[in-house]
Tab-separated table of C-alpha atoms in Angstrom:
chain	number	residue	atom	x	y	z
G	12	MET	CA	-13.631	-14.550	26.227
G	13	LEU	CA	-14.315	-16.419	23.003
G	14	THR	CA	-12.260	-15.750	19.879
G	15	SER	CA	-15.294	-14.302	18.085
G	16	GLN	CA	-15.919	-11.951	21.024
G	17	ARG	CA	-12.309	-10.772	21.034
G	18	LYS	CA	-12.379	-10.110	17.310
G	19	ALA	CA	-15.640	-8.163	17.619
G	20	LEU	CA	-14.069	-6.074	20.376
G	21	ILE	CA	-10.936	-5.488	18.278
G	22	ALA	CA	-13.065	-4.316	15.341
G	23	GLU	CA	-15.017	-1.973	17.616
G	24	ARG	CA	-11.857	-0.484	19.158
G	25	LEU	CA	-10.240	-0.109	15.748
G	26	ASN	CA	-13.253	1.826	14.507
G	27	ARG	CA	-13.311	3.982	17.641
G	28	ASP	CA	-9.602	4.651	18.211
G	29	GLY	CA	-8.116	4.248	14.742
G	30	GLU	CA	-5.474	1.748	15.918
G	31	ILE	CA	-4.853	-1.289	18.108
G	32	VAL	CA	-1.767	-1.641	20.320
G	33	ALA	CA	-1.472	-5.350	21.057
G	34	LYS	CA	0.384	-4.957	24.364
G	35	THR	CA	-2.114	-2.438	25.725
G	36	LEU	CA	-5.184	-4.446	24.716
G	37	ALA	CA	-3.717	-7.665	26.105
G	38	ALA	CA	-3.115	-6.006	29.475
G	39	GLU	CA	-6.626	-4.542	29.512
G	40	LEU	CA	-8.233	-7.923	28.801
G	41	ASP	CA	-5.808	-9.847	31.029
G	42	LEU	CA	-4.736	-12.009	28.113
G	43	SER	CA	-1.357	-12.897	26.681
G	44	GLU	CA	0.018	-10.601	24.009
G	45	ASP	CA	0.473	-13.668	21.783
G	46	THR	CA	-3.299	-14.263	21.881
G	47	ILE	CA	-4.045	-10.732	20.685
G	48	ARG	CA	-1.354	-10.918	18.030
G	49	ARG	CA	-2.821	-14.201	16.745
G	50	ASP	CA	-6.263	-12.577	16.524
G	51	LEU	CA	-4.783	-9.654	14.612
G	52	ARG	CA	-2.980	-11.956	12.184
G	53	GLU	CA	-6.182	-13.881	11.489
G	54	MET	CA	-8.188	-10.691	11.017
G	55	ALA	CA	-5.551	-9.380	8.609
G	56	VAL	CA	-5.815	-12.562	6.534
G	57	GLU	CA	-9.603	-12.091	6.522
G	58	GLY	CA	-9.121	-8.565	5.153
G	59	LEU	CA	-10.484	-6.845	8.256
G	60	LEU	CA	-7.451	-4.781	9.252
G	61	LYS	CA	-3.820	-4.021	8.428
G	62	ARG	CA	-1.119	-5.525	10.650
G	63	VAL	CA	1.689	-3.194	11.691
G	64	HIS	CA	4.524	-3.543	14.168
G	65	GLY	CA	3.002	-3.790	17.633
G	66	GLY	CA	-0.633	-3.826	16.593
G	67	ALA	CA	-3.014	-2.985	13.755
G	68	LEU	CA	-4.564	-0.149	11.762
G	69	PRO	CA	-7.731	0.168	9.693
G	70	LEU	CA	-7.365	-0.804	6.060
G	71	SER	CA	-7.092	2.139	3.715
G	72	PRO	CA	-9.878	1.657	1.166
G	73	PRO	CA	-8.807	0.672	-2.356
G	74	LEU	CA	-8.652	3.687	-4.603
G	75	PRO	CA	-10.856	3.807	-7.693
G	76	ASP	CA	-9.077	4.351	-10.976
G	77	PHE	CA	-7.788	7.772	-11.945
G	78	ALA	CA	-10.760	8.742	-14.099
G	79	ALA	CA	-13.236	7.873	-11.339
G	80	ARG	CA	-11.255	9.810	-8.703
G	81	GLN	CA	-11.523	13.006	-10.728
G	82	SER	CA	-15.193	13.398	-9.785
G	83	LEU	CA	-14.805	12.654	-6.049
G	84	ALA	CA	-14.766	15.359	-3.312
G	85	THR	CA	-14.145	18.125	-5.829
G	86	ASP	CA	-14.863	20.976	-3.383
G	87	GLU	CA	-12.426	19.631	-0.802
G	88	LYS	CA	-9.738	19.150	-3.444
G	89	ALA	CA	-10.312	22.665	-4.785
G	90	ALA	CA	-9.886	24.141	-1.291
G	91	LEU	CA	-6.656	22.225	-0.677
G	92	GLY	CA	-5.354	23.176	-4.113
G	93	ALA	CA	-6.114	26.863	-3.656
G	94	ARG	CA	-4.371	26.952	-0.264
G	95	ALA	CA	-1.284	25.254	-1.678
G	96	ALA	CA	-1.208	27.478	-4.772
G	97	ALA	CA	-1.103	30.561	-2.553
G	98	MET	CA	2.327	29.430	-1.310
G	99	VAL	CA	3.963	29.678	-4.743
G	100	ALA	CA	6.231	32.721	-5.057
G	101	PRO	CA	7.697	34.357	-8.189
G	102	GLY	CA	10.677	32.557	-9.660
G	103	GLN	CA	10.279	29.372	-7.633
G	104	VAL	CA	10.723	25.841	-8.928
G	105	ILE	CA	7.889	23.672	-7.617
G	106	PHE	CA	7.379	19.951	-8.069
G	107	LEU	CA	3.788	18.776	-8.471
G	108	ASP	CA	2.968	15.151	-7.698
G	109	GLY	CA	0.421	13.242	-9.730
G	110	GLY	CA	-3.187	12.840	-8.616
G	111	THR	CA	-6.528	14.558	-8.708
G	112	THR	CA	-5.871	16.804	-5.696
G	113	THR	CA	-2.665	18.142	-7.212
G	114	ALA	CA	-4.597	18.616	-10.467
G	115	ALA	CA	-6.837	21.004	-8.527
G	116	LEU	CA	-3.660	22.734	-7.321
G	117	ALA	CA	-2.398	23.032	-10.898
G	118	ARG	CA	-5.641	24.735	-11.922
G	119	ALA	CA	-5.316	27.200	-9.019
G	120	LEU	CA	-1.697	28.243	-9.638
G	121	PRO	CA	-1.124	32.029	-9.810
G	122	ARG	CA	-1.178	33.654	-13.224
G	123	ASN	CA	0.374	36.996	-12.347
G	124	HIS	CA	3.994	35.914	-11.932
G	125	ALA	CA	6.421	33.449	-13.500
G	126	PHE	CA	7.633	30.177	-11.940
G	127	THR	CA	8.627	26.667	-13.028
G	128	VAL	CA	6.587	23.516	-12.519
G	129	VAL	CA	8.360	20.160	-12.621
G	130	THR	CA	6.153	17.066	-12.668
G	131	HIS	CA	6.363	13.367	-13.474
G	132	SER	CA	2.656	13.314	-14.320
G	133	PRO	CA	1.520	13.856	-17.921
G	134	THR	CA	-1.988	14.734	-16.679
G	135	ILE	CA	-0.583	17.546	-14.519
G	136	ALA	CA	1.458	18.807	-17.464
G	137	CYS	CA	-1.719	18.871	-19.576
G	138	GLU	CA	-3.520	20.907	-16.893
G	139	LEU	CA	-0.872	23.598	-17.441
G	140	GLU	CA	-1.031	23.626	-21.244
G	141	ARG	CA	-2.595	27.093	-21.350
G	142	HIS	CA	-1.108	28.534	-18.170
G	143	PRO	CA	0.360	31.923	-19.186
G	144	THR	CA	3.329	32.172	-16.801
G	145	ALA	CA	4.304	28.619	-15.792
G	146	ASP	CA	7.312	26.991	-17.435
G	147	VAL	CA	6.616	23.243	-17.409
G	148	VAL	CA	9.232	20.453	-17.162
G	149	LEU	CA	7.917	16.902	-17.628
G	150	ILE	CA	9.937	13.995	-16.178
G	151	GLY	CA	9.943	10.839	-18.311
G	152	GLY	CA	10.014	7.187	-17.330
G	153	ARG	CA	7.757	4.152	-17.019
G	154	LEU	CA	4.107	5.181	-16.681
G	155	TYR	CA	2.318	3.901	-13.581
G	156	LYS	CA	-1.188	4.122	-15.030
G	157	HIS	CA	-3.143	3.940	-11.766
G	158	SER	CA	-1.710	7.279	-10.615
G	159	MET	CA	-0.664	8.567	-14.053
G	160	VAL	CA	2.930	9.231	-12.980
G	161	THR	CA	6.293	8.035	-14.253
G	162	THR	CA	8.502	5.805	-12.107
G	163	GLY	CA	11.659	3.754	-12.535
G	164	ALA	CA	15.353	4.438	-13.050
G	165	MET	CA	14.901	7.056	-15.772
G	166	ALA	CA	12.539	9.115	-13.619
G	167	LEU	CA	14.712	8.809	-10.517
G	168	ASP	CA	17.848	9.919	-12.384
G	169	ALA	CA	16.084	13.050	-13.648
G	170	ILE	CA	14.608	13.826	-10.217
G	171	ARG	CA	18.027	13.585	-8.552
G	172	GLY	CA	19.299	16.172	-11.028
G	173	LEU	CA	17.001	18.935	-9.777
G	174	LYS	CA	16.418	20.952	-6.617
G	175	ALA	CA	12.861	22.147	-6.118
G	176	ASP	CA	11.854	24.940	-3.756
G	177	ILE	CA	8.591	23.188	-2.832
G	178	TYR	CA	7.325	19.669	-3.449
G	179	PHE	CA	3.554	19.274	-3.222
G	180	MET	CA	3.093	15.593	-2.416
G	181	GLY	CA	0.014	13.396	-2.693
G	182	VAL	CA	-0.396	10.218	-0.617
G	183	THR	CA	-3.035	7.548	-0.109
G	184	ALA	CA	-2.799	7.573	3.705
G	185	ALA	CA	-1.249	9.480	6.613
G	186	HIS	CA	-0.890	8.221	10.167
G	187	PRO	CA	0.863	9.950	13.113
G	188	THR	CA	2.850	6.818	13.979
G	189	HIS	CA	3.194	5.015	10.652
G	190	GLY	CA	3.798	8.085	8.536
G	191	LEU	CA	3.019	8.868	4.917
G	192	THR	CA	2.222	5.830	2.795
G	193	THR	CA	1.034	4.784	-0.634
G	194	GLY	CA	-0.101	1.615	-2.368
G	195	ASP	CA	2.796	0.960	-4.750
G	196	MET	CA	6.460	0.237	-3.963
G	197	GLU	CA	7.917	2.101	-6.952
G	198	GLU	CA	5.674	5.092	-6.411
G	199	ALA	CA	6.746	5.281	-2.749
G	200	ALA	CA	10.416	5.308	-3.763
G	201	THR	CA	9.763	8.023	-6.346
G	202	LYS	CA	7.946	10.261	-3.862
G	203	ARG	CA	10.712	9.783	-1.307
G	204	THR	CA	13.365	10.771	-3.854
G	205	ILE	CA	11.443	13.898	-4.859
G	206	ALA	CA	11.193	14.933	-1.198
G	207	GLU	CA	14.923	14.375	-0.708
G	208	ASN	CA	15.579	16.792	-3.584
G	209	ALA	CA	13.222	19.568	-2.445
G	210	ALA	CA	13.862	22.342	0.055
G	211	ALA	CA	10.339	21.929	1.473
G	212	THR	CA	7.664	19.246	1.187
G	213	PHE	CA	3.974	19.945	1.787
G	214	VAL	CA	1.499	17.071	1.738
G	215	LEU	CA	-2.063	17.625	0.521
G	216	LEU	CA	-4.371	15.507	2.676
G	217	MET	CA	-8.067	14.919	2.235
G	218	GLN	CA	-9.871	14.085	5.483
G	219	GLU	CA	-10.569	10.496	4.392
G	220	LYS	CA	-6.821	9.741	4.278
G	221	LEU	CA	-6.114	10.631	7.908
G	222	GLY	CA	-5.485	7.858	10.417
G	223	LEU	CA	-4.898	5.140	7.815
G	224	ALA	CA	-1.869	3.322	6.444
G	225	SER	CA	-1.150	1.860	3.013
G	226	PRO	CA	1.379	-0.932	2.366
G	227	TRP	CA	4.407	1.132	1.304
G	228	LYS	CA	5.980	3.805	3.489
G	229	ILE	CA	7.209	6.996	1.875
G	230	MET	CA	8.598	8.718	4.960
G	231	PRO	CA	7.671	9.603	8.560
G	232	LEU	CA	5.417	12.590	9.161
G	233	PRO	CA	8.171	14.757	10.743
G	234	ALA	CA	10.107	14.560	7.461
G	235	ALA	CA	7.412	16.714	5.822
G	236	THR	CA	7.606	20.476	6.199
G	237	GLY	CA	3.848	20.713	6.551
G	238	LEU	CA	0.489	19.065	6.021
G	239	ILE	CA	-2.252	20.901	4.126
G	240	VAL	CA	-5.583	19.691	5.526
G	241	PRO	CA	-9.238	20.665	5.073
G	242	GLY	CA	-10.550	23.449	7.272
G	243	GLY	CA	-12.932	22.610	10.085
G	244	LEU	CA	-11.199	19.518	11.474
G	245	THR	CA	-11.452	19.270	15.256
G	246	PRO	CA	-8.452	20.026	17.499
G	247	GLU	CA	-8.649	16.430	18.728
G	248	ALA	CA	-8.337	15.078	15.186
G	249	LEU	CA	-5.307	17.255	14.442
G	250	ALA	CA	-3.528	16.921	17.807
G	251	PRO	CA	-1.614	13.683	16.966
G	252	TYR	CA	-0.343	15.281	13.761
G	253	ARG	CA	0.738	18.506	15.461
G	254	GLU	CA	2.662	16.435	17.998
G	255	THR	CA	4.889	15.058	15.238
G	256	GLY	CA	6.326	18.538	14.663
G	257	ALA	CA	5.005	18.981	11.136
G	258	ALA	CA	3.270	22.299	10.529
G	259	ILE	CA	-0.486	22.093	9.940
G	260	VAL	CA	-1.875	24.354	7.219
G	261	GLU	CA	-5.674	24.478	7.125
G	262	ALA	CA	-7.377	25.137	3.800
C-alpha cells in the first residue's frame, strides 16, 4: 500500500472512529507499527491530526475569539446553563469558569435564594451585576484575553484559599481516553487547581467538543463528578463517557 493510500485510510478511519490506535491499525494492515507511527507524525506536521501516545486524534478546531463565540450555538448553551443552574442550592459557594457557556449558566442562576459565586472571569462577574441574591467574588490575576479569565500566581494563590461546593468547568475538548483538555498551558493549570479546591466538579460540554483533544490536559474524565451534555445524544455516543465512571447529566 502506497503512503498516500495509507494516509487516506487513516483520515477516513479518524473521521469514522474518532481515534487511531497505531498498534491496532498496523496489525489490521499487516504493516509495522513504526510505519503507521511515521505516517501519523507526518500527518500531524501537515496539520491533519493530533498525535497522542499510541496513536492519533482529530484536531480540535481553533476557537474564534471571545466576542465571536458569544453568538454561536446559543440555544445549546442556554440548555446546558439552565440544567447546571438547577443544581445550585441555597447557601452554596459555586465557582464559575470563564466562557460563553458558563455565561449562559450565570444568566440562568436562581433568583429566589442566596448563594455565593466565585469566578476568575470579569465577564462572568459582569453578567451577575444585577443578580438580586448572588454574592460575587472576583479573583484577580493576569488576564488571558482569549478566554477572559485571570491566570498566574496571584490567581492560583487566591483559588487555593477557597473551598467551593461546586465548580462548573468549561473546556475546549473532552475525550474518554485523553480526558479534559484546553488550548493554553496556564489556563489548564488554573482549571486543575480550581477542581482540586472544589467538593464537586461538573463540566459543561457542547456536542462539538466531544471526542476531541486540545494540547494541554486539565485532568482525566473520572476526576470530574459529572458531565453536563446536550439532550438527545445517542447511547452509543455517550457510552465511552459513562464507562469512565463520571456521571452524565443530560440538559
